[in-house]
XYZ file of C-alpha atoms in Angstrom:
464
model
C -0.243 0.158 -0.074
C 2.479 2.579 1.068
C 4.587 1.600 -3.219
C 1.178 2.203 -4.776
C 0.890 5.729 -2.583
C 4.693 6.796 -3.123
C 4.308 5.652 -7.275
C 0.738 7.859 -7.586
C 2.351 10.863 -5.469
C -0.120 10.550 -2.380
C 0.866 11.967 0.613
C 0.821 8.883 3.934
C -2.487 9.459 6.129
C -1.552 9.685 9.340
C -3.115 5.979 11.351
C -0.227 4.100 11.924
C 1.432 0.930 10.025
C -0.126 -2.299 9.749
C 2.493 -4.420 11.593
C 1.767 -7.338 13.288
C 0.156 -7.028 16.716
C -2.193 -4.440 14.262
C -3.624 -7.397 12.562
C -4.075 -10.099 15.611
C -5.461 -7.986 18.143
C -7.795 -5.384 15.426
C -9.021 -2.403 17.512
C -8.159 -3.393 20.941
C -6.947 -0.489 22.817
C -4.567 -1.433 25.886
C -5.421 -0.624 28.874
C -2.786 1.424 31.112
C -1.888 -0.440 34.683
C -1.033 2.475 36.724
C 0.615 1.213 40.554
C 0.371 3.116 43.388
C 2.665 3.455 45.160
C 2.153 2.064 49.073
C 2.617 3.273 52.134
C 4.871 3.419 54.256
C 4.463 2.519 57.833
C 6.094 5.028 60.374
C 8.727 3.375 61.888
C 7.288 2.654 65.838
C 4.253 2.652 64.509
C 2.651 -0.980 64.880
C 0.917 -2.685 62.399
C -2.687 -2.620 63.827
C -3.184 1.316 64.630
C -1.905 1.727 60.942
C -4.501 0.395 59.826
C -6.696 2.250 61.024
C -5.406 5.136 59.783
C -4.439 3.561 56.075
C -6.443 1.731 53.760
C -4.897 0.529 49.783
C -7.568 2.616 48.245
C -6.312 5.949 50.524
C -9.854 6.521 51.565
C -10.236 8.334 54.627
C -11.503 6.268 57.769
C -14.699 5.674 58.760
C -16.402 8.336 60.627
C -18.933 5.721 62.400
C -18.577 1.514 62.388
C -20.073 0.130 59.340
C -19.744 -3.418 58.185
C -19.849 -3.832 54.115
C -17.621 -7.244 54.283
C -19.451 -9.651 52.617
C -20.553 -12.903 55.434
C -20.089 -16.118 55.494
C -24.632 -15.764 55.218
C -26.012 -13.432 53.906
C -28.977 -12.215 56.430
C -32.580 -12.530 54.252
C -35.430 -9.927 55.505
C -38.626 -11.883 56.800
C -41.418 -10.931 54.585
C -44.779 -11.885 55.638
C -48.550 -10.159 55.813
C -48.965 -9.243 58.564
C -49.201 -6.128 60.123
C -46.867 -4.020 61.994
C -47.297 -4.202 65.223
C -47.683 -0.647 66.529
C -45.629 2.288 68.399
C -46.647 5.231 69.927
C -44.797 7.971 72.110
C -45.168 6.944 75.405
C -45.292 9.878 78.591
C -42.907 8.076 81.841
C -42.185 8.871 85.154
C -38.889 8.184 86.513
C -39.900 6.873 90.521
C -35.969 8.265 91.657
C -37.068 11.989 91.071
C -39.115 14.342 94.015
C -39.887 15.691 91.021
C -42.909 14.505 89.801
C -41.448 14.966 86.232
C -42.914 13.499 82.847
C -40.723 12.771 80.406
C -41.910 10.661 76.989
C -40.227 7.587 74.976
C -41.143 5.600 72.636
C -42.648 1.602 73.422
C -44.903 -0.792 71.586
C -48.509 -0.025 72.280
C -49.185 -3.955 73.143
C -46.875 -3.715 76.131
C -48.060 -3.184 79.613
C -47.437 -0.331 81.528
C -44.240 -1.013 83.567
C -42.863 1.077 86.363
C -39.187 2.682 84.201
C -36.324 -0.384 85.055
C -33.814 2.354 85.394
C -34.774 3.464 88.346
C -33.839 -0.101 90.602
C -30.326 1.183 90.555
C -31.387 4.523 92.094
C -29.156 3.306 96.046
C -29.900 5.649 98.574
C -27.865 5.385 101.366
C -29.655 4.861 104.747
C -28.472 7.570 107.402
C -28.800 7.752 110.844
C -31.725 10.304 112.361
C -31.803 10.584 116.238
C -34.336 13.054 118.193
C -33.564 15.093 120.512
C -33.355 13.235 123.871
C -30.911 10.763 122.236
C -28.185 13.919 120.847
C -28.506 14.973 125.290
C -28.265 12.051 126.356
C -26.456 9.491 123.665
C -23.992 11.749 121.355
C -23.945 15.059 123.226
C -19.703 15.983 123.025
C -17.408 18.662 124.100
C -15.696 19.293 121.132
C -18.428 19.265 118.504
C -22.468 20.760 118.848
C -25.353 20.016 118.917
C -25.588 22.584 115.493
C -22.525 21.264 113.889
C -23.723 17.573 114.553
C -27.465 18.093 112.598
C -25.552 20.183 109.344
C -23.370 17.388 109.408
C -25.646 13.967 109.126
C -27.912 16.776 106.760
C -24.527 17.449 103.811
C -23.659 13.208 104.157
C -28.009 13.226 103.571
C -27.642 15.074 100.740
C -24.468 13.399 98.844
C -24.324 10.038 100.032
C -21.109 10.081 102.378
C -19.176 11.459 99.793
C -16.504 13.157 102.680
C -14.390 15.391 100.347
C -17.633 16.447 98.198
C -19.100 17.068 102.512
C -15.594 18.653 103.749
C -15.868 21.318 100.496
C -19.882 22.514 101.366
C -18.781 22.166 104.626
C -20.160 25.332 106.708
C -16.962 26.621 107.145
C -18.065 30.896 107.857
C -21.067 28.985 110.921
C -18.454 26.596 112.127
C -15.609 25.722 112.345
C -12.666 24.609 110.365
C -12.960 20.320 110.540
C -10.773 17.533 108.479
C -12.245 15.048 106.483
C -10.837 13.051 109.194
C -12.553 14.752 111.682
C -15.812 14.124 109.655
C -15.255 10.994 109.288
C -14.668 10.590 112.685
C -17.626 12.373 114.463
C -20.057 10.373 112.197
C -19.094 6.768 111.926
C -19.183 7.286 116.099
C -22.404 8.451 116.461
C -23.598 5.124 113.785
C -21.450 2.789 116.563
C -23.242 4.403 119.370
C -26.567 3.911 117.864
C -26.094 1.338 116.355
C -25.726 -0.173 120.066
C -28.349 1.522 121.417
C -31.014 0.935 118.906
C -32.786 -2.388 117.892
C -32.826 -1.951 113.939
C -29.480 -0.218 112.999
C -28.807 0.000 109.135
C -26.313 -1.910 107.121
C -24.001 0.601 105.790
C -21.639 -0.232 109.515
C -23.183 -2.596 111.172
C -22.190 -6.729 109.701
C -23.611 -10.180 110.950
C -20.444 -12.493 111.322
C -21.386 -15.923 112.184
C -24.642 -14.604 113.845
C -22.050 -12.597 115.473
C -23.464 -8.237 115.214
C -19.657 -6.465 114.241
C -19.437 -2.357 113.703
C -17.054 -0.479 111.788
C -14.745 0.811 113.862
C -12.907 4.195 111.637
C -9.808 5.130 113.215
C -8.911 8.556 112.405
C -5.407 8.570 113.756
C -4.111 5.980 111.410
C -6.131 7.418 108.361
C -4.149 10.948 109.448
C -0.369 9.034 109.589
C -1.394 6.607 106.586
C -2.224 10.603 104.690
C 0.821 11.954 106.234
C 3.393 9.341 105.089
C 1.765 9.206 101.545
C 2.447 13.104 100.982
C 6.221 13.005 101.888
C 7.162 10.142 99.775
C 5.103 12.036 96.653
C 6.955 15.452 97.745
C 10.717 13.423 96.915
C 12.355 14.975 95.046
C 14.660 13.159 92.501
C 17.843 12.972 94.450
C 16.054 11.933 97.021
C 14.269 8.589 94.267
C 17.724 8.111 92.411
C 19.894 7.727 96.602
C 16.721 5.551 97.236
C 16.800 2.903 94.816
C 21.206 2.981 95.004
C 20.210 2.043 98.771
C 17.586 -1.339 97.052
C 20.313 -1.783 94.908
C 22.813 -1.912 97.623
C 20.568 -4.129 99.931
C 19.976 -6.605 96.591
C 24.676 -6.616 96.422
C 24.591 -7.527 99.748
C 21.478 -10.013 100.214
C 22.691 -11.998 97.488
C 26.668 -12.485 98.833
C 25.291 -13.353 102.287
C 23.111 -15.997 100.685
C 26.524 -17.148 98.534
C 28.570 -16.568 101.681
C 26.492 -19.176 103.223
C 25.467 -21.148 100.966
C 30.072 -21.970 100.418
C 29.833 -22.155 104.584
C 26.992 -25.360 104.039
C 29.285 -26.834 101.371
C 31.868 -27.008 103.551
C 30.436 -28.146 106.705
C 29.329 -30.989 104.052
C 32.431 -31.624 103.267
C 33.739 -32.145 106.931
C 31.125 -34.741 108.390
C 32.026 -36.473 105.099
C 34.998 -36.504 106.397
C 34.641 -37.680 109.492
C 31.936 -39.851 108.739
C 34.158 -41.380 105.642
C 35.853 -44.087 108.160
C 32.520 -45.111 109.528
C 31.159 -46.582 106.226
C 32.924 -48.218 103.350
C 32.109 -49.097 99.850
C 31.072 -52.533 99.881
C 33.164 -52.770 96.781
C 36.358 -52.924 97.842
C 38.091 -55.878 100.633
C 38.302 -54.252 103.874
C 41.390 -51.904 104.165
C 39.829 -50.033 100.885
C 36.690 -49.491 102.380
C 38.329 -47.484 105.559
C 40.717 -45.999 103.538
C 39.442 -44.732 99.503
C 36.729 -42.250 101.231
C 39.155 -39.986 103.379
C 41.231 -39.058 100.849
C 39.098 -39.099 98.603
C 37.019 -36.702 100.308
C 40.349 -35.107 101.470
C 41.304 -34.207 97.877
C 37.673 -32.520 98.010
C 38.250 -30.578 101.000
C 41.808 -29.598 99.749
C 40.437 -28.218 96.774
C 37.933 -26.391 98.384
C 40.584 -24.760 100.030
C 42.989 -23.874 97.943
C 39.504 -22.112 95.899
C 38.651 -20.567 98.957
C 42.352 -18.949 99.726
C 42.138 -17.356 96.094
C 39.398 -15.556 97.171
C 40.891 -13.912 99.494
C 39.051 -16.120 102.883
C 40.747 -16.273 105.699
C 41.127 -20.449 106.102
C 41.932 -21.689 109.690
C 43.412 -25.101 109.875
C 41.414 -27.741 110.175
C 41.608 -29.760 114.419
C 41.789 -33.219 115.358
C 38.776 -35.521 113.891
C 38.001 -36.879 117.130
C 35.916 -39.630 117.741
C 32.057 -39.538 118.004
C 29.097 -41.453 118.181
C 28.721 -42.526 114.451
C 24.467 -42.170 113.769
C 24.198 -44.725 110.431
C 20.923 -45.716 108.228
C 20.485 -49.139 106.702
C 18.141 -49.955 104.498
C 17.674 -53.186 102.873
C 16.870 -53.180 99.044
C 14.389 -51.961 97.543
C 12.319 -53.545 94.982
C 10.631 -51.621 92.722
C 6.607 -52.081 91.951
C 6.271 -53.508 88.839
C 3.879 -50.075 86.458
C 3.902 -52.046 82.832
C 1.428 -51.383 80.595
C 0.346 -54.606 79.118
C 0.906 -58.110 80.349
C 4.837 -59.288 82.410
C 5.721 -62.335 84.097
C 5.848 -62.022 87.892
C 9.509 -63.226 87.875
C 10.318 -59.457 87.180
C 9.498 -58.371 90.555
C 12.665 -60.705 91.155
C 15.096 -59.346 89.774
C 17.804 -57.282 91.601
C 16.990 -53.409 90.967
C 19.584 -52.293 88.417
C 21.205 -50.020 91.869
C 22.937 -53.195 93.100
C 25.943 -53.898 92.299
C 27.480 -56.783 90.971
C 29.512 -57.402 93.604
C 26.946 -57.196 96.081
C 24.554 -59.307 93.753
C 27.635 -62.586 93.559
C 27.461 -61.903 97.673
C 23.804 -62.418 97.627
C 24.015 -65.683 95.653
C 26.801 -66.404 97.343
C 24.774 -66.780 101.211
C 21.814 -68.415 99.444
C 24.096 -71.839 98.829
C 25.409 -71.247 102.029
C 21.597 -71.372 102.876
C 20.098 -74.659 99.830
C 18.822 -72.063 98.493
C 17.765 -71.779 95.035
C 18.885 -68.870 93.798
C 15.335 -68.221 90.865
C 12.794 -70.357 92.398
C 9.429 -70.585 91.023
C 7.653 -67.346 91.497
C 4.475 -67.925 93.639
C 2.422 -64.745 95.044
C 3.765 -65.830 98.161
C 7.368 -67.506 96.652
C 8.187 -63.691 94.896
C 7.526 -61.624 98.824
C 9.400 -64.086 100.477
C 12.199 -64.598 98.305
C 12.878 -60.112 97.608
C 12.640 -59.613 101.550
C 15.621 -62.427 102.108
C 17.186 -60.871 100.032
C 16.415 -57.479 101.593
C 17.263 -58.885 104.710
C 21.517 -60.089 103.386
C 21.581 -57.120 102.156
C 21.146 -55.438 104.952
C 23.817 -58.350 106.992
C 26.596 -57.573 104.860
C 26.273 -53.851 104.533
C 26.476 -54.687 109.165
C 28.874 -57.368 108.162
C 31.063 -54.578 106.213
C 30.979 -51.472 109.344
C 30.962 -53.701 111.630
C 34.849 -54.195 109.786
C 35.162 -50.949 109.681
C 34.533 -50.252 112.970
C 36.865 -52.807 114.291
C 39.676 -51.157 111.687
C 39.618 -48.552 113.451
C 39.584 -48.729 117.235
C 42.956 -51.089 115.851
C 43.853 -48.559 114.462
C 43.016 -46.568 117.451
C 44.547 -48.447 119.744
C 47.916 -48.526 117.966
C 47.453 -44.641 117.809
C 47.320 -44.524 122.322
C 49.682 -47.297 122.910
C 52.337 -45.275 120.638
C 51.289 -42.026 122.575
C 51.561 -44.507 125.851
C 54.404 -46.930 125.859
C 53.410 -49.627 128.241
C 50.025 -49.095 128.367
C 47.410 -51.454 126.216
C 44.243 -50.617 125.296
C 41.606 -53.856 126.222
C 38.741 -53.738 122.391
C 35.860 -56.168 123.973
C 35.876 -59.117 122.235
C 31.525 -59.096 121.710
C 32.713 -56.415 119.626
C 34.910 -57.691 117.047
C 35.522 -58.975 113.946
C 36.565 -62.778 114.990
C 37.233 -65.197 117.531
C 39.491 -64.974 120.639
C 40.884 -67.954 118.276
C 41.029 -65.411 115.488
C 39.075 -66.673 113.324
C 36.416 -64.548 111.199
C 33.226 -65.065 112.254
C 30.227 -66.212 110.135
C 28.268 -64.062 109.402
C 25.245 -65.212 111.937
C 27.306 -64.670 114.402
C 27.921 -61.112 113.975
C 23.839 -60.280 113.274
C 23.521 -61.868 116.692
C 25.812 -59.027 118.198
C 24.766 -56.695 116.111
C 21.333 -57.627 115.935
C 19.664 -54.033 114.867
C 21.893 -50.443 113.420
C 21.042 -49.193 117.099
C 23.087 -51.327 119.178
C 25.610 -51.219 116.490
C 25.109 -47.490 117.373
C 25.662 -47.778 121.104
C 28.242 -50.574 120.244
C 30.882 -48.046 118.952
């Protein structure tokens, strides 16, 4: 087309050239999408507050709450052929008002005439009243005149015991200026006196607790001190507040250091008590000599390390005094078999398994004692056999512990005897044979004889 126009010397029309897009899309006008820049939320403003100020369309926030969104289920208007109920502009009176004012409001014509519902919130405070003779007989006071008392009761009746308002409305020109505490004290004194005289007291000062009448007592002096303290607290300067905060911080630091010092003292006392009782309790996994020596050495090393730490912190260290032999109380207990609490089916023989806390050496010792007694190590697990077999092994474990403790005590007694003979040449320390682990011939006693000699842990402690 352009070549023909050039040959005929005709000007080109103002229309655009034919392109691939014009052939495909035709005369469709391209839509221009205008992208609006999102308003950025100011720093420090919460997201919820920003959402109340702006939305996607930058519309102003509504003045009234609206609900234009689509709900899950649209409510449908209920249309019927019945007549609409009639509403009337009816008058009403409020019983709480004493001026018989008449007001109007809308109400259904079918509704019955009822009392104004909001009149029930008009609560009146019962104020005491008295006669001339009652005042002269019970309420007469040197500090208060009858005119002042009448004026106070009148203000209490008018302002419903709002004593701040009563103090403001107090007639200072005719009467002496009174504080709020003075007004309260006079009023509650009148209430307490009349409640004792009259049979039907008012409910605002008298309460019944378990059938007993209790009268409210107002402490005016306490209220004056309380307000004075609050005034002093409110009148503090910034320097005084900072000083108080500094003192509280220092107090917390002192208490923290005291607790730390008490904790270290308790730890040291525990270590010393363990070292003192180390020779009286033995470990069942070693022989008699090692059982008497190893706990002492271990605890002594712990004590020395703890002393080094205290010396590094520049704490005063004192030399440990020479340990004296004292009465050692040892609590013995047998084997505690746990109860089978597993879910599902379980075998009764599981009740005869020794707990994991029992060592392998003690387990072998118990089995050896059972063999000496000609008792099967794994008997038939009936209900009675399980109970008695566990009790027997618990007693055997207790007897073994007593045997080891007796051997440890014998070793310590021998060490003390050698020490005594070294300090006092020519003298010997006699040890009763009843508390030794050997016979008169020097042979070891059997387990049964040791149990007969010791009897119980209490007997062992008394023997030691």
